[in-house]
PDB file of C-alpha atoms in Angstrom:
ATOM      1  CA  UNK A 248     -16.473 -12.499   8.317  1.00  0.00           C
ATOM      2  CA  UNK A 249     -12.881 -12.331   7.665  1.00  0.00           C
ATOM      3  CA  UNK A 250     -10.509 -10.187   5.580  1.00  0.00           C
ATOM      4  CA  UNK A 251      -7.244 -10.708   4.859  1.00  0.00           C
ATOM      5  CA  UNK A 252      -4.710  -8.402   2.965  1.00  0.00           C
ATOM      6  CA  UNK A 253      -2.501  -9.840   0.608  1.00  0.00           C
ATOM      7  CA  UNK A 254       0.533  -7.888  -0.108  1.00  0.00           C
ATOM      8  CA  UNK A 255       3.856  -8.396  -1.866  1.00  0.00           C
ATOM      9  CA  UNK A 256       7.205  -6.969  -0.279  1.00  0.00           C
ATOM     10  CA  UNK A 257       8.153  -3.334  -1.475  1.00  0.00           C
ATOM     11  CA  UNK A 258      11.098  -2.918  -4.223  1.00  0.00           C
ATOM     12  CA  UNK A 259      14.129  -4.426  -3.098  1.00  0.00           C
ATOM     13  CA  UNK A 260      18.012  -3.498  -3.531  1.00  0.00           C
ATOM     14  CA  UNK A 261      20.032  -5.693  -5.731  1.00  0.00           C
ATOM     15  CA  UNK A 262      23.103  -3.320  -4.993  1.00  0.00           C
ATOM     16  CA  UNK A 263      24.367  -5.362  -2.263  1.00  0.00           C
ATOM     17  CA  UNK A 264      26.261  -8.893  -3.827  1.00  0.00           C
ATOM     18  CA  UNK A 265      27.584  -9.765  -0.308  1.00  0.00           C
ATOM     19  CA  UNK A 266      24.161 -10.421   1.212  1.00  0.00           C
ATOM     20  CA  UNK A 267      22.005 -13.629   0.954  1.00  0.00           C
ATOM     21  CA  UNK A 268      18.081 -13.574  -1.085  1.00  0.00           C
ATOM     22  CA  UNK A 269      17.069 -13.335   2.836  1.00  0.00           C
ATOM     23  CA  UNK A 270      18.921 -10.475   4.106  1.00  0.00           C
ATOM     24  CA  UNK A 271      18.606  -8.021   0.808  1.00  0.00           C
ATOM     25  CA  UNK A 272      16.660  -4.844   2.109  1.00  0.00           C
ATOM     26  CA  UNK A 273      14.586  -2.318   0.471  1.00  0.00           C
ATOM     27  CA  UNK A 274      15.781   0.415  -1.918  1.00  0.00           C
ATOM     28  CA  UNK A 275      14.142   3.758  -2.131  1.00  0.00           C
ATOM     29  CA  UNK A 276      11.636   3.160  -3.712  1.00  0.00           C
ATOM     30  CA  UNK A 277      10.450   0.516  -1.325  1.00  0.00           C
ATOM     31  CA  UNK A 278      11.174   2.371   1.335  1.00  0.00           C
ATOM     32  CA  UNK A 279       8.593   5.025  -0.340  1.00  0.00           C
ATOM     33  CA  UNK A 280       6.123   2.607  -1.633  1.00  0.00           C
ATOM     34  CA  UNK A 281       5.847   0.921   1.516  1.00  0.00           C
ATOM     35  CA  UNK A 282       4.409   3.680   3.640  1.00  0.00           C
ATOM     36  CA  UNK A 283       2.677   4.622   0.764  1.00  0.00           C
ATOM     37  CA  UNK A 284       0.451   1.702   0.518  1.00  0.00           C
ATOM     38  CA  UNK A 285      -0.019   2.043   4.475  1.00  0.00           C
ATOM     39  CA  UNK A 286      -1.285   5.229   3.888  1.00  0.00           C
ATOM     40  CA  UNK A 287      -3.510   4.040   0.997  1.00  0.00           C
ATOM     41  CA  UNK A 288      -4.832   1.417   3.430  1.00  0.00           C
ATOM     42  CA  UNK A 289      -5.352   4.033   6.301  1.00  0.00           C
ATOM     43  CA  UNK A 290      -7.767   6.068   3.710  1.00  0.00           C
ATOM     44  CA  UNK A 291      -9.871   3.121   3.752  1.00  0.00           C
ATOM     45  CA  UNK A 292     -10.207   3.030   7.945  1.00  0.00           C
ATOM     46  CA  UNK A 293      -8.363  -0.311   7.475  1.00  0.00           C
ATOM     47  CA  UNK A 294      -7.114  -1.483  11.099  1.00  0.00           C
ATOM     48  CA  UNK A 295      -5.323  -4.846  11.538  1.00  0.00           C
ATOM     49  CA  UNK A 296      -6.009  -7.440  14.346  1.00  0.00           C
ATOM     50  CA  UNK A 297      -2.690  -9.091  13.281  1.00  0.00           C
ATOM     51  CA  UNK A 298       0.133  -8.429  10.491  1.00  0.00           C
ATOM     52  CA  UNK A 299       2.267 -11.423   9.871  1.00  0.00           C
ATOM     53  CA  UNK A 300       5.437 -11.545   7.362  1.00  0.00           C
ATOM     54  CA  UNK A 301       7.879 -13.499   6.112  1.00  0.00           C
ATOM     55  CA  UNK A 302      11.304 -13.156   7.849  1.00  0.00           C
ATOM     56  CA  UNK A 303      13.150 -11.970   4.811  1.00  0.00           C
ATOM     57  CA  UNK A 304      14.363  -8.384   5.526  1.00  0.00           C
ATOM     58  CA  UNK A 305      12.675  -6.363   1.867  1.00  0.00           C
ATOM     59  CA  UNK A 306       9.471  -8.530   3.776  1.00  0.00           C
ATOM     60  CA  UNK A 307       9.895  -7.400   7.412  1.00  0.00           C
ATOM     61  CA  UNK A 308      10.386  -4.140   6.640  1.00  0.00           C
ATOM     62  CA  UNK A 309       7.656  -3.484   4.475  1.00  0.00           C
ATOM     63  CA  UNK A 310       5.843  -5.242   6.947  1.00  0.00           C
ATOM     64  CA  UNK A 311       7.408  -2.558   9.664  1.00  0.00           C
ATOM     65  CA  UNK A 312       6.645   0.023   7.335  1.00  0.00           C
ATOM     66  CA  UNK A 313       2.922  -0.591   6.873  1.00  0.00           C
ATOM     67  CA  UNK A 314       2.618  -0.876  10.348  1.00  0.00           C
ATOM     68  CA  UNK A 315       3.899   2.480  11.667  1.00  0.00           C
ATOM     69  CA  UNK A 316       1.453   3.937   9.475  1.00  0.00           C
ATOM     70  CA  UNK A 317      -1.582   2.143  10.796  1.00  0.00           C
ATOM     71  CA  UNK A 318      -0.080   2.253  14.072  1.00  0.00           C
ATOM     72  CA  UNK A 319       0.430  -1.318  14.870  1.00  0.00           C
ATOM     73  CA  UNK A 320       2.484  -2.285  17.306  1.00  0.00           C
ATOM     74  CA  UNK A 321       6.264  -3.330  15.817  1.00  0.00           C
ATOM     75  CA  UNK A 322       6.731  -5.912  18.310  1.00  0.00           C
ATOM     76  CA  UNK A 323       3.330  -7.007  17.336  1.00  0.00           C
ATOM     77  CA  UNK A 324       4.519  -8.470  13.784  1.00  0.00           C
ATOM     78  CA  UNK A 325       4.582 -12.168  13.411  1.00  0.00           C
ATOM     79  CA  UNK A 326       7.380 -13.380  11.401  1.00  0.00           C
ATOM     80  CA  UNK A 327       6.370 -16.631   9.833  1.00  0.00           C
ATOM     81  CA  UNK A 328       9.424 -18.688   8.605  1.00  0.00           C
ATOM     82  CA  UNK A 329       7.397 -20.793   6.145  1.00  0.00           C
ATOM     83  CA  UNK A 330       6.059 -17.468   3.938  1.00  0.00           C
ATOM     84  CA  UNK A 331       9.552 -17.072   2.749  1.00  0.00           C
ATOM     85  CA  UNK A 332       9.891 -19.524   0.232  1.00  0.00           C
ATOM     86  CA  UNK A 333       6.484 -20.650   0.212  1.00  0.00           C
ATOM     87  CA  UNK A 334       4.373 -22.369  -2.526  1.00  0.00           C
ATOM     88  CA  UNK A 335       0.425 -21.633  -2.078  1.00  0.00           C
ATOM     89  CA  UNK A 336      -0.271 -24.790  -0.162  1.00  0.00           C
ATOM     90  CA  UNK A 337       2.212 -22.881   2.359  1.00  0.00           C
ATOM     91  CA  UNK A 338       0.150 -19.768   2.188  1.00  0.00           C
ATOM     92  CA  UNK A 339      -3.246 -21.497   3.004  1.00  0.00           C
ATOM     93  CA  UNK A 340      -1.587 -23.420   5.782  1.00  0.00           C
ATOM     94  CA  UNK A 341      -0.651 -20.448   7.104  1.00  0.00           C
ATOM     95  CA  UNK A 342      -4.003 -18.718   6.749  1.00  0.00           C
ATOM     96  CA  UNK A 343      -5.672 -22.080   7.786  1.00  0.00           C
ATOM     97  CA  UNK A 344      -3.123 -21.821  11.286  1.00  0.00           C
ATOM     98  CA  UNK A 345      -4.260 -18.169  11.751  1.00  0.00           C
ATOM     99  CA  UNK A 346      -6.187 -17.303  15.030  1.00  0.00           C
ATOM    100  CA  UNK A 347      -9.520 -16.869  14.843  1.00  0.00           C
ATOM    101  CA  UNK A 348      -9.734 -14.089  17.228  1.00  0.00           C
ATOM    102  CA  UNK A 349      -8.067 -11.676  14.244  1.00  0.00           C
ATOM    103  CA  UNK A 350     -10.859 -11.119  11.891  1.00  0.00           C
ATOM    104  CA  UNK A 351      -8.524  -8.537   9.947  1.00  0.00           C
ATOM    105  CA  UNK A 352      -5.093  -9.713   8.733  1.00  0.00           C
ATOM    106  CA  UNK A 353      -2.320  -8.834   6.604  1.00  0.00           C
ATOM    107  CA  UNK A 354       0.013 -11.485   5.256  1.00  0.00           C
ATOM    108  CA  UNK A 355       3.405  -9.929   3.740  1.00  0.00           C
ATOM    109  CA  UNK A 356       4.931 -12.301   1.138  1.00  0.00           C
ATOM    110  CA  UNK A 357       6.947 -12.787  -1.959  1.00  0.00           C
ATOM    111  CA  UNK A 358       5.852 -13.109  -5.438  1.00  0.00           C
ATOM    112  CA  UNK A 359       5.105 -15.504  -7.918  1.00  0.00           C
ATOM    113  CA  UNK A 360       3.570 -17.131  -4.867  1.00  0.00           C
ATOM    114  CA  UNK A 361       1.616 -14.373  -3.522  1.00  0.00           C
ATOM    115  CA  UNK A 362      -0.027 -13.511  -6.803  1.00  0.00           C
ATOM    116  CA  UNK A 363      -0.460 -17.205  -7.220  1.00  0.00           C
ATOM    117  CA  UNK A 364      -2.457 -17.672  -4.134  1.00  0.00           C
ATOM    118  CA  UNK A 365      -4.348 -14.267  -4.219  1.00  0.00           C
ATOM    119  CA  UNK A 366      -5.753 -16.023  -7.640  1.00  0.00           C
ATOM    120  CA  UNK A 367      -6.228 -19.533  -5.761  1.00  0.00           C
ATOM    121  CA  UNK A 368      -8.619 -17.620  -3.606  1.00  0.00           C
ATOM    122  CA  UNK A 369     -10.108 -14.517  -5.539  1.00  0.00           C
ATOM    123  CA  UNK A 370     -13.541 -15.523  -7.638  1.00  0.00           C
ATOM    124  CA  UNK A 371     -11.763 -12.732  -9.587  1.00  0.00           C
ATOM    125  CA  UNK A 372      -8.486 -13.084 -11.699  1.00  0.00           C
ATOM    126  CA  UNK A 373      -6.045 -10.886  -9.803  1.00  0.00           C
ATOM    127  CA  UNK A 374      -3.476  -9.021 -12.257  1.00  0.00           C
ATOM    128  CA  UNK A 375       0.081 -10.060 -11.153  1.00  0.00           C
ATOM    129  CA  UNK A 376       0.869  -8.059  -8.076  1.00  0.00           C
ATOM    130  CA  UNK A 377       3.513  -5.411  -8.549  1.00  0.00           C
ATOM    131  CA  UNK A 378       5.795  -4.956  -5.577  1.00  0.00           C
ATOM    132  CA  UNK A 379       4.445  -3.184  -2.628  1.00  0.00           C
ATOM    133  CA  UNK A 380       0.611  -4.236  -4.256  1.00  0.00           C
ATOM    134  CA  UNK A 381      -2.081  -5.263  -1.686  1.00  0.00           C
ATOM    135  CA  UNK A 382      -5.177  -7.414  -2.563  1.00  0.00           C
ATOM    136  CA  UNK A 383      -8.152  -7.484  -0.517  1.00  0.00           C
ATOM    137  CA  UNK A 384     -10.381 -10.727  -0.006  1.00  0.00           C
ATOM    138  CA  UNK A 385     -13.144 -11.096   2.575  1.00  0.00           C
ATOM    139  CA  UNK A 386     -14.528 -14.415   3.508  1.00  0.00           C
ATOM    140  CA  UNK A 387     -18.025 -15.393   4.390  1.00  0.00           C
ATOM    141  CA  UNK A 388     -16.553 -17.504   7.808  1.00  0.00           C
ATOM    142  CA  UNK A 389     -15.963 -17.085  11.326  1.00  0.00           C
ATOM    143  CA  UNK A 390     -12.845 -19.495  10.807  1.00  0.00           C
ATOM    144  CA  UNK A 391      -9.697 -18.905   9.144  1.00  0.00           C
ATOM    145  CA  UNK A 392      -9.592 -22.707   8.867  1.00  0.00           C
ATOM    146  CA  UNK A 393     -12.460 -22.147   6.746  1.00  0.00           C
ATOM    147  CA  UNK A 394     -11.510 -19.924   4.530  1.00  0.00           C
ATOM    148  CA  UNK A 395     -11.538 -20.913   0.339  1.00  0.00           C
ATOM    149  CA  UNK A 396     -12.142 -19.210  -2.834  1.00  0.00           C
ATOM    150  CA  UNK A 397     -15.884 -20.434  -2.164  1.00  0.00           C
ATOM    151  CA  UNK A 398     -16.967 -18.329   1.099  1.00  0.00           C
ATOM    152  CA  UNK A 399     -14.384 -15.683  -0.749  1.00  0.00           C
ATOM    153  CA  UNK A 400     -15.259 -12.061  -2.225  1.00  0.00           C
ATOM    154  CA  UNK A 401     -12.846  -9.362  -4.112  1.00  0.00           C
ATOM    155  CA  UNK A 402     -12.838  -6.482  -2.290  1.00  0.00           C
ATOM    156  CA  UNK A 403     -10.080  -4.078  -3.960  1.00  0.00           C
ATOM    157  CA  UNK A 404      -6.730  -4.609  -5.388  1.00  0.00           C
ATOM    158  CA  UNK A 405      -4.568  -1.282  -5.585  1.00  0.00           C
ATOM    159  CA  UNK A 406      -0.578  -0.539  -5.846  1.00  0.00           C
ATOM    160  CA  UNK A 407       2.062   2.554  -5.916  1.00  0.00           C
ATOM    161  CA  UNK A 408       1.683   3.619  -9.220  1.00  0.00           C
ATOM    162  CA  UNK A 409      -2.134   3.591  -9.016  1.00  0.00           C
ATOM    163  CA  UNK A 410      -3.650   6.959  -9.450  1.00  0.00           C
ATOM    164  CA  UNK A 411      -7.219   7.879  -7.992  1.00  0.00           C
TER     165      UNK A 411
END
């Protein structure tokens, strides 16, 4: 069995007209929502075997974010150049190249794309993922090379602003 996390960067900062797509960070509220979600997925006894992220900084440090919470290691974080920028057949390469020693992973990307391929692989329709939203899939596979919306189950899908 595997499970991977899908999860879209926090809310970003548009204040800053100087800096590249790439380099714009978080603004408060993503640097609220972020540890927020962690938090959400520490509830659940969720523990990672491997986070990987896109190199963008609102991506890295949501990524750096989540992972204080759940106490993975910083220096731990795989930065994956081809997640920024990606189109889903990026994303399931990406899944497809992860180790198969990591049966629990959490892939920090950008949206339309991550919404995209959370719906590529979900047997359910996934609403469009609001920043800082996580989806969780599990797949019926030992290998992440494996791993398709056919061996796939919805597990949860939750965000900031949801309210238990």
């Amino acid at each position: 069995m595997k499970t991977l996390y899908l999860m879209r960067h926090a809310k970003s900062s548009w204040n800053f007209d100087d800096l590249s797509d790439r380099e714009r960070p978080l603004n408060g509220r993503g640097r609220t929502d972020a540890p927020a979600m962690g938090e959400a997925l520490a509830k659940r006894d969720i523990q990672l075997d491997l986070l990987v992220s896109s190199p963008a900084v609102r991506a890295l440090s949501t990524a750096a974010l989540v992972a204080s919470v759940l106490k993975y290691p910083h220096d731990q974080i795989q930065v994956v150049e081809k997640i920024y920028q990606a189109d889903v057949n990026d994303l399931m390469r990406v899944v497809h190249e992860l180790p198969n020693e990591a049966t629990s992973v959490l892939l920090v990307g950008h949206n339309n794309t991550i919404t995209d391929f959370a719906n590529l692989l979900s047997p359910s329709q996934i609403p469009e993922m609001t920043t800082a939203a996580i989806v969780c899939l599990r797949f019926a596979t030992d290998h992440w090379a494996h791993v398709d919306r056919t061996n796939a189950e919805y597990y949860f899908y939750d965000h900031p602003r949801h309210k238990e």
